[in-house]
PDB file of C-alpha atoms in Angstrom:
ATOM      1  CA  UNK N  12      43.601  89.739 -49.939  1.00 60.00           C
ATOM      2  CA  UNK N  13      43.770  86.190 -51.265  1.00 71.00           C
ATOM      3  CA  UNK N  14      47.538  85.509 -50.692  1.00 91.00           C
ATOM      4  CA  UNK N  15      48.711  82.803 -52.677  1.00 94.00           C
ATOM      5  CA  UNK N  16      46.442  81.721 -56.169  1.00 95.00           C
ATOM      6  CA  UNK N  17      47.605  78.721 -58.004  1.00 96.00           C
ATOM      7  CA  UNK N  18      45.689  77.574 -61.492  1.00 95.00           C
ATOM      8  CA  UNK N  19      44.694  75.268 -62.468  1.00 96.00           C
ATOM      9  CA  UNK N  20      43.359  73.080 -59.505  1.00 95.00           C
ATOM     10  CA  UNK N  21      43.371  69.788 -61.293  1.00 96.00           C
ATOM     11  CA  UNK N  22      45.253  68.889 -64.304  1.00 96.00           C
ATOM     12  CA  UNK N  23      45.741  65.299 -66.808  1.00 97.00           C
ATOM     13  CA  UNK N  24      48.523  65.407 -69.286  1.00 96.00           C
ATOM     14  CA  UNK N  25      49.637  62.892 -71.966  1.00 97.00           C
ATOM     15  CA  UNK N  26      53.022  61.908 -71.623  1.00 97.00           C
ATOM     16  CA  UNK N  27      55.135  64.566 -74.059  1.00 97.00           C
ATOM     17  CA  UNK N  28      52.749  67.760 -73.662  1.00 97.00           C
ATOM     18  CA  UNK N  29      53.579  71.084 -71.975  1.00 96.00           C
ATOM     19  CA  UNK N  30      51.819  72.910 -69.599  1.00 96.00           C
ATOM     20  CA  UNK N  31      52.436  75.598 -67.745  1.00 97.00           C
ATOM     21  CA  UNK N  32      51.383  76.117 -63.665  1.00 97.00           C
ATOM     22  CA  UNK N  33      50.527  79.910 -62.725  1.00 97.00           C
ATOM     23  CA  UNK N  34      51.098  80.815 -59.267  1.00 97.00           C
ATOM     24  CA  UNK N  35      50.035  84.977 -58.002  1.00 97.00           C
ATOM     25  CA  UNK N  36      50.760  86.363 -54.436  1.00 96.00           C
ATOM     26  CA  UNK N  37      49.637  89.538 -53.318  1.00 94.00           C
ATOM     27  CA  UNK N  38      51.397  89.924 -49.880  1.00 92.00           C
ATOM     28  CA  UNK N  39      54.658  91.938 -51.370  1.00 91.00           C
ATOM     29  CA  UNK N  40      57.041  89.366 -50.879  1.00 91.00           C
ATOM     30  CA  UNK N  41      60.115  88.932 -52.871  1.00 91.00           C
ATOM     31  CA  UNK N  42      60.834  85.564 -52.152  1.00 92.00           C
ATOM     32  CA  UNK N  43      58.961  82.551 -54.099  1.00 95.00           C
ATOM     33  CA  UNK N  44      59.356  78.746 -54.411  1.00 96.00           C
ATOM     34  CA  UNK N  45      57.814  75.708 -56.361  1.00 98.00           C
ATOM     35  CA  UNK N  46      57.402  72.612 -54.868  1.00 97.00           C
ATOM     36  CA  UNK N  47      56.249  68.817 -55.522  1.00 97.00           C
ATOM     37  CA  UNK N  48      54.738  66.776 -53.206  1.00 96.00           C
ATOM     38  CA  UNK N  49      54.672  62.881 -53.656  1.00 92.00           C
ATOM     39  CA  UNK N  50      52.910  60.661 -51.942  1.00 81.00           C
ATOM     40  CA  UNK N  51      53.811  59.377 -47.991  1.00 72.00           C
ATOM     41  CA  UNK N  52      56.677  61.938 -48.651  1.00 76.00           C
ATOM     42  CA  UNK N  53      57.728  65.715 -47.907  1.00 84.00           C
ATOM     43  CA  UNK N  54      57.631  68.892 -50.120  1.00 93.00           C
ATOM     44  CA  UNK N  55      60.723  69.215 -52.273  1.00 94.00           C
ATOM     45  CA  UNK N  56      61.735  72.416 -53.808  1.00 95.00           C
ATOM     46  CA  UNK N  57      62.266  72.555 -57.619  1.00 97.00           C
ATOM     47  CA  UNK N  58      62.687  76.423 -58.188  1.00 97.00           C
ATOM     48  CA  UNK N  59      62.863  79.102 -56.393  1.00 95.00           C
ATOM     49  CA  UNK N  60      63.331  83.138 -56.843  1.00 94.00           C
ATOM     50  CA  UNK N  61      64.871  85.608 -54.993  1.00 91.00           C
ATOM     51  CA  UNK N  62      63.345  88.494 -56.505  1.00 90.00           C
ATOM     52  CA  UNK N  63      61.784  89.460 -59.861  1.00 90.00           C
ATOM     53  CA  UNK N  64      64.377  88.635 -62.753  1.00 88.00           C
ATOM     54  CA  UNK N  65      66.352  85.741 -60.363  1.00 92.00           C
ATOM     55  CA  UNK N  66      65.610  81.964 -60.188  1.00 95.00           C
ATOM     56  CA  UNK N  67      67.780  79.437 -59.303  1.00 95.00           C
ATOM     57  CA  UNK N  68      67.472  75.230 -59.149  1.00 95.00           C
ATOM     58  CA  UNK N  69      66.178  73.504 -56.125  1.00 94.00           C
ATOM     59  CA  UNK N  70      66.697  69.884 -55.391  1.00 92.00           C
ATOM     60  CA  UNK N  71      64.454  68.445 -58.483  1.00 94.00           C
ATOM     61  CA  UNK N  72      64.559  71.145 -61.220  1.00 96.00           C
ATOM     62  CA  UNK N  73      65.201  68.395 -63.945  1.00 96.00           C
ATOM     63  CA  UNK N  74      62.426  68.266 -66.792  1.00 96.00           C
ATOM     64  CA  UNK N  75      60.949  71.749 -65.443  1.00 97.00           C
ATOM     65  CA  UNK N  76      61.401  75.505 -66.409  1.00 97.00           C
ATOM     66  CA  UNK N  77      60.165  78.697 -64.165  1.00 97.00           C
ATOM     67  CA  UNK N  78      59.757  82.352 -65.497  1.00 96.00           C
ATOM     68  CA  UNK N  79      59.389  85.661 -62.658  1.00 96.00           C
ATOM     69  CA  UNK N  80      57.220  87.610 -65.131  1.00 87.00           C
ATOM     70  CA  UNK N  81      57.283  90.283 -62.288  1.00 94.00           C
ATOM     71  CA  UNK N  82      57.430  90.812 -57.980  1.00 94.00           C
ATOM     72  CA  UNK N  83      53.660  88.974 -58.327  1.00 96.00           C
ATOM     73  CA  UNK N  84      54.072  85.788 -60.831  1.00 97.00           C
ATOM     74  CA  UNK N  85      56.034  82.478 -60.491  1.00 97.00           C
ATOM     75  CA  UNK N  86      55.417  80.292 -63.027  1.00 97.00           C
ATOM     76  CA  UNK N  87      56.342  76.459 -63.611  1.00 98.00           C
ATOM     77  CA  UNK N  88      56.589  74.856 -66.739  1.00 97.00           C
ATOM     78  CA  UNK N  89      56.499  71.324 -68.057  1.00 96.00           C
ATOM     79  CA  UNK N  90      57.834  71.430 -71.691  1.00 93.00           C
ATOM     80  CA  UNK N  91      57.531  67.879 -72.232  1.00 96.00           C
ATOM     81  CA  UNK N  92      55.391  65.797 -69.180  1.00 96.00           C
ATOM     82  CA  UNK N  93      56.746  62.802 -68.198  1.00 97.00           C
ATOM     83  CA  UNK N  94      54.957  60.615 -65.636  1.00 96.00           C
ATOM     84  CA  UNK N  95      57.565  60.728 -63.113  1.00 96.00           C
ATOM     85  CA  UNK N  96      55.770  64.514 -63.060  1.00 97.00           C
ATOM     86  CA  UNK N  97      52.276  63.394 -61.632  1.00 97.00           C
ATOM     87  CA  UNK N  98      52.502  65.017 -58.088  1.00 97.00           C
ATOM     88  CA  UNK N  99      50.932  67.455 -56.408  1.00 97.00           C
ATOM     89  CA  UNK N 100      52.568  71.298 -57.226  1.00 98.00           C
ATOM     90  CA  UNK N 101      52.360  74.122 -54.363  1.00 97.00           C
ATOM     91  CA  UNK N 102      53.620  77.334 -55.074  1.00 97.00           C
ATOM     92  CA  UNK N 103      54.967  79.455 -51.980  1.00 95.00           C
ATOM     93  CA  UNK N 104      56.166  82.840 -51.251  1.00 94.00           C
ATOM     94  CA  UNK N 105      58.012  84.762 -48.012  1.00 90.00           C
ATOM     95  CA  UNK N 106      59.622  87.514 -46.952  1.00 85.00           C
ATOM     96  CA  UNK N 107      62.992  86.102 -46.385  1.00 72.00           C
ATOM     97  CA  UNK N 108      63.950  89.373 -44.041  1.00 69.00           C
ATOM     98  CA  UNK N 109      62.130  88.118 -41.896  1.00 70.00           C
ATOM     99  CA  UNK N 110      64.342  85.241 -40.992  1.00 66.00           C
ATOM    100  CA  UNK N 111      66.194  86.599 -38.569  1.00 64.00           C
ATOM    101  CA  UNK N 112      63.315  88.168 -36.184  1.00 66.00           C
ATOM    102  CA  UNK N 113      61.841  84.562 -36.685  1.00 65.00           C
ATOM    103  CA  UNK N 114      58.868  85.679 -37.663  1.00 67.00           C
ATOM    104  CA  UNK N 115      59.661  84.129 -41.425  1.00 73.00           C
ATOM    105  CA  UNK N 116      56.473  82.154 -43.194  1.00 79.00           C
ATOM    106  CA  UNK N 117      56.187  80.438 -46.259  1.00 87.00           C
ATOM    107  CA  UNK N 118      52.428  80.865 -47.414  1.00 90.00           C
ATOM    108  CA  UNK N 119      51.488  78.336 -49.787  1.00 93.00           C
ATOM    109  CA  UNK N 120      48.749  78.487 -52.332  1.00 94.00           C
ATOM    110  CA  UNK N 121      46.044  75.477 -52.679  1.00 93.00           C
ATOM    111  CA  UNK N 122      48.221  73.188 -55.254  1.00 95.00           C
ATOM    112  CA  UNK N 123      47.751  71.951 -58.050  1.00 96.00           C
ATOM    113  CA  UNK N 124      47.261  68.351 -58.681  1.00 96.00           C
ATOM    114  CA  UNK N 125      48.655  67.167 -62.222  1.00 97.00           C
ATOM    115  CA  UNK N 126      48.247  63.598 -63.549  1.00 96.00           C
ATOM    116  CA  UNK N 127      50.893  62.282 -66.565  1.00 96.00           C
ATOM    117  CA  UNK N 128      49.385  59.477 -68.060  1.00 96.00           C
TER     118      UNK N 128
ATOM    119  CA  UNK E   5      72.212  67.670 -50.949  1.00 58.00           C
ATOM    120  CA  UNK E   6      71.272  68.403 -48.138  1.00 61.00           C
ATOM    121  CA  UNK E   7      68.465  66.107 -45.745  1.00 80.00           C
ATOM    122  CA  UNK E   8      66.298  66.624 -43.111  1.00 90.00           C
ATOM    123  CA  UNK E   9      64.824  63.306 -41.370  1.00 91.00           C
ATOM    124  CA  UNK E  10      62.118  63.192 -39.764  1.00 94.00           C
ATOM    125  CA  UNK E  11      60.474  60.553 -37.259  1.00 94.00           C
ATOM    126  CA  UNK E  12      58.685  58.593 -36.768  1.00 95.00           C
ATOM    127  CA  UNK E  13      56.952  58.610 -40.289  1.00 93.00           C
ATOM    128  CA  UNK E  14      53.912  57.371 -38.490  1.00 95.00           C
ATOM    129  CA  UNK E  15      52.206  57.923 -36.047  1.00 96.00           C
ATOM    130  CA  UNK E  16      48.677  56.209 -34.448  1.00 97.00           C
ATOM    131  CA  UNK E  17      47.769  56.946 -31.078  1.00 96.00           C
ATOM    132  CA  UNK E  18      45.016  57.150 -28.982  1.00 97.00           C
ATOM    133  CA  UNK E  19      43.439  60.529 -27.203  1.00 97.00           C
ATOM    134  CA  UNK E  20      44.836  61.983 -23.913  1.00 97.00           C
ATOM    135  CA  UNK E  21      48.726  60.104 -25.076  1.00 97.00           C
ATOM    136  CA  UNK E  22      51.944  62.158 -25.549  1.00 97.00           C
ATOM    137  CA  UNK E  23      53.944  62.151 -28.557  1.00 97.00           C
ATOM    138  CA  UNK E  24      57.109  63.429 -29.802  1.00 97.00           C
ATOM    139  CA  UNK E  25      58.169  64.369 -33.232  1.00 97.00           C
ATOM    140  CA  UNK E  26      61.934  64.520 -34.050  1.00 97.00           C
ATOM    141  CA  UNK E  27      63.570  66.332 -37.427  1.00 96.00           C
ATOM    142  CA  UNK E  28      67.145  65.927 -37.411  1.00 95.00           C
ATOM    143  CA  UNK E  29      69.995  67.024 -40.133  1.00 94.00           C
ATOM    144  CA  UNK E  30      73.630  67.358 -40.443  1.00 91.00           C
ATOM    145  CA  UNK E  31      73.095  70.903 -41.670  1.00 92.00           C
ATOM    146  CA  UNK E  32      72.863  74.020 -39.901  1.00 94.00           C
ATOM    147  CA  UNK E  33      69.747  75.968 -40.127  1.00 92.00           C
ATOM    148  CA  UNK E  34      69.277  79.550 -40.224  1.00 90.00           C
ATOM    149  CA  UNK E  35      65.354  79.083 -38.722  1.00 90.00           C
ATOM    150  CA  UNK E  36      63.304  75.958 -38.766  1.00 93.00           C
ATOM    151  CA  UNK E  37      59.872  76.032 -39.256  1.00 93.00           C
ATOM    152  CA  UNK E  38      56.783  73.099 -37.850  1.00 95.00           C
ATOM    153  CA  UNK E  39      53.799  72.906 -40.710  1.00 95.00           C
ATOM    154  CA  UNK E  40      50.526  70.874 -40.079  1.00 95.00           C
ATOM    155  CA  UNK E  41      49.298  70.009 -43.375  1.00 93.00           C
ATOM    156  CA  UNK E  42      45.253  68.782 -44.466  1.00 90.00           C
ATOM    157  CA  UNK E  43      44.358  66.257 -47.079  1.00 87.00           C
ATOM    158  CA  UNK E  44      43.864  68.699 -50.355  1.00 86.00           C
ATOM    159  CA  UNK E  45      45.851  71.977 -48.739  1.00 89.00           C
ATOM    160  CA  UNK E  46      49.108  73.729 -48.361  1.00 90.00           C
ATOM    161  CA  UNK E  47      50.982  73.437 -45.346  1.00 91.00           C
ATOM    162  CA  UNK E  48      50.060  76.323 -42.670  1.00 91.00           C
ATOM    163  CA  UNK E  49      52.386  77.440 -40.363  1.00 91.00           C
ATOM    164  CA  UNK E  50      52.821  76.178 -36.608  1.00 94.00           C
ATOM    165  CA  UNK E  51      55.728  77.863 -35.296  1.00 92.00           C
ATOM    166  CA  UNK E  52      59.184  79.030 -36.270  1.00 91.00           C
ATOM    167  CA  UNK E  53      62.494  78.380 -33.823  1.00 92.00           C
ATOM    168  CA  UNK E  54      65.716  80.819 -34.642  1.00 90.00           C
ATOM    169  CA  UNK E  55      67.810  80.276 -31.578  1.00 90.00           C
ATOM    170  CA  UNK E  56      69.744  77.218 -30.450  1.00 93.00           C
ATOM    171  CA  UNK E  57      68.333  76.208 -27.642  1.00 95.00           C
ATOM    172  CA  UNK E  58      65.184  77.893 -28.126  1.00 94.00           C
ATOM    173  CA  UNK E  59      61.767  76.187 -26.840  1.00 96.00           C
ATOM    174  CA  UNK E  60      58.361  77.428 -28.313  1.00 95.00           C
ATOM    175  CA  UNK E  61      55.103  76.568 -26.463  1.00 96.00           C
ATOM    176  CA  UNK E  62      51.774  77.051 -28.709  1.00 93.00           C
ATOM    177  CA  UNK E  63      48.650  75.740 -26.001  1.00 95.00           C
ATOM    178  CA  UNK E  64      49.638  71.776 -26.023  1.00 96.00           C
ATOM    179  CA  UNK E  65      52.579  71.641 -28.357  1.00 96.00           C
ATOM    180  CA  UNK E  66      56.032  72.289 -27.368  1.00 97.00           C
ATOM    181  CA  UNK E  67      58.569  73.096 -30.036  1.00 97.00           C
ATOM    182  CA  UNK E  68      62.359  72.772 -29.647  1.00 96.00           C
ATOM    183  CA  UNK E  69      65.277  73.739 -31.586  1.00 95.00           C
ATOM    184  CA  UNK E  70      68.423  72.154 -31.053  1.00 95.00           C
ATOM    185  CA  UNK E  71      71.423  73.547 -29.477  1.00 95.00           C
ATOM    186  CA  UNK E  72      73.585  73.446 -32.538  1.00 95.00           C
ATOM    187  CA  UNK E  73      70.794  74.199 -34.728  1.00 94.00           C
ATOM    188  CA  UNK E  74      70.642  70.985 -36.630  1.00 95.00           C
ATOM    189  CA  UNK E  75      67.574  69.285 -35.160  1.00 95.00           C
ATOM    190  CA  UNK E  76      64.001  70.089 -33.593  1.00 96.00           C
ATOM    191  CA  UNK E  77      61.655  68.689 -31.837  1.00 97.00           C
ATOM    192  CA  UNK E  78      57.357  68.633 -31.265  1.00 97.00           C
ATOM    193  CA  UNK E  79      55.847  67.258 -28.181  1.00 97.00           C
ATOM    194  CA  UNK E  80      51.817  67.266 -28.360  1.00 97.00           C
ATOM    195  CA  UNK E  81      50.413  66.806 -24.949  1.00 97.00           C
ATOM    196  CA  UNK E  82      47.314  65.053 -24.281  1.00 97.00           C
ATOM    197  CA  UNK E  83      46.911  64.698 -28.036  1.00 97.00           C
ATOM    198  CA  UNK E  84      43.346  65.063 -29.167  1.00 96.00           C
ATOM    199  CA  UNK E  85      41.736  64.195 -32.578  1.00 95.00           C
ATOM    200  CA  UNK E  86      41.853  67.816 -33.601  1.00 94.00           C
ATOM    201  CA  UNK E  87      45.577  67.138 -33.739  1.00 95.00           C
ATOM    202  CA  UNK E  88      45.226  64.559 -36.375  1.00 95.00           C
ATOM    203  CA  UNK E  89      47.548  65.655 -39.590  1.00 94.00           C
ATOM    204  CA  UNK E  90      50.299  65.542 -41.635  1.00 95.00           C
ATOM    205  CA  UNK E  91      53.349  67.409 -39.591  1.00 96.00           C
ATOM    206  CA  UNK E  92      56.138  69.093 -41.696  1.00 95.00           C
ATOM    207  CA  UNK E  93      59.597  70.402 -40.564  1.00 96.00           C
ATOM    208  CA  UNK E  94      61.562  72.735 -43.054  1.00 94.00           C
ATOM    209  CA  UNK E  95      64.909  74.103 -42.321  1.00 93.00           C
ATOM    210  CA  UNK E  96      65.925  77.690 -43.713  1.00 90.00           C
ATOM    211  CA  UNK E  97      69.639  77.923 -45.711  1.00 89.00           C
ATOM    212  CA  UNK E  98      70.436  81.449 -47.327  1.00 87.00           C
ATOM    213  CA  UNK E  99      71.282  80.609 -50.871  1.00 86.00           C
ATOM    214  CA  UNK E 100      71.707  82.965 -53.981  1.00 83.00           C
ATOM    215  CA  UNK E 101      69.901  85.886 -51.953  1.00 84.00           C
ATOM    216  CA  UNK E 102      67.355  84.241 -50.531  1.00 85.00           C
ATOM    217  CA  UNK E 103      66.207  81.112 -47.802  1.00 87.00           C
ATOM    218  CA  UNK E 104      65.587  78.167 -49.217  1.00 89.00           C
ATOM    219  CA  UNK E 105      63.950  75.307 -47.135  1.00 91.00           C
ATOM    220  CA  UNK E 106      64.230  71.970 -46.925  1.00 92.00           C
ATOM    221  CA  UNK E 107      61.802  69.819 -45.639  1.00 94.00           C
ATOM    222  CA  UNK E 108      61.083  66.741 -43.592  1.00 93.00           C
ATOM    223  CA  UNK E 109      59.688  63.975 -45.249  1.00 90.00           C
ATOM    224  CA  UNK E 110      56.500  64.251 -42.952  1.00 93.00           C
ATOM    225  CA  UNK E 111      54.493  62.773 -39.944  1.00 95.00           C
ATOM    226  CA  UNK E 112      51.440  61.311 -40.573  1.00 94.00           C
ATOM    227  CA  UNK E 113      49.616  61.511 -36.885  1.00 96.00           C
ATOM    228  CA  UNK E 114      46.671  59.883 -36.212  1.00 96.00           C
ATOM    229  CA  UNK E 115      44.509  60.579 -33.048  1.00 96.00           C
ATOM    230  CA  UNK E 116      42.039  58.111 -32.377  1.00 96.00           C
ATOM    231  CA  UNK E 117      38.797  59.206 -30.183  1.00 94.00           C
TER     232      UNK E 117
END
């Protein structure tokens, strides 16, 4: 059971090249999020999904793109990297039902830490 | 958009002290959630508070979610170096079938020996 995978670990970009940011979770949760974390501040969200086919904008979705390939993948892309971009990424999913009982956590993966030069 | 401050940013103390962490919004929450976070990891999970009112006790730290369920609060007791960390509030909204959270901008607490 490894919960939530993220690849790669470590990343360096040149300003105006894509990547893309895998993230796997094998809990069976519907619910899954990307976020960026800057420096001295808090996680944001960019994307998130509701279930396999849904994804809606966060609070920064500008300059990134997300894909539910199925109930297991979120991915993140960067179609053209920017600086303003270097952060670290953390992928997260929960079982939103679980809200309501309180017993609700968001299980994030490692992160992945992308430089844009 | 909607914020969630928290305070104080941070923190430096040394063992045995108290401390209290604040998160406050204008926004209503459906849960909020404490994280502890370590240099190179995700945030893990402390606690989650549903109901207004609600107090959460987890060995030295006391959790609190505000009556109206716009604000929380952590008190660490006799804080100890093991509690040195980042500390992370997120608030739960339902939003296109699904919570989304927003989170705190973070306290950075230091525990000095």
């Amino acid at each position: 059971n490894a919960g939530v995978t993220q690849t790669p670990k470590f990343q360096v970009l040149k300003t105006g090249q894509s990547m893309t940011l895998q993230c796997a979770q094998d809990m069976n949760h519907n619910s899954m999020y990307w976020y960026r974390q800057d420096p001295g501040m808090g996680l944001r969200l960019i994307y998130y999904s509701a279930s396999e086919g849904t994804t809606d904008k966060g609070e920064v979705p500008n300059g990134y793109n997300v894909s539910r390939l199925n109930k297991r993948e979120f991915s993140l892309r960067l179609e053209s990297a920017a600086p303003s971009q270097t952060s670290v990424y953390f992928c997260a999913s929960s079982a939103a039902e679980a809200v309501l009982r309180g017993a609700d956590t968001q299980y994030f993966g490692p992160g992945t830490r992308l430089t844009v030069l | 958009t909607q914020l969630l401050e928290q305070s104080p940013q941070f923190l430096s103390i040394q063992e045995g002290e108290n401390l209290t962490v604040y998160c406050n919004s204008s926004s209503v929450f459906s849960s909020l959630q404490w994280y502890r976070q370590e240099p190179g990891e995700g945030p893990v999970l402390l606690v989650t508070v549903v109901t207004g009112g609600e107090v959460k006790k987890l060995k030295r730290l006391t959790f609190q979610f505000g009556d109206a369920r716009k604000d929380s609060s952590l008190h660490i007791t006799a804080a100890q170096p093991g509690d040195t960390g980042l500390y992370l509030c997120a608030g739960a909204l339902w939003s296109s079938g699904t919570y989304k959270y927003i989170f705190g901008t973070g306290t950075r607490l230091k525990v000095l020996a």
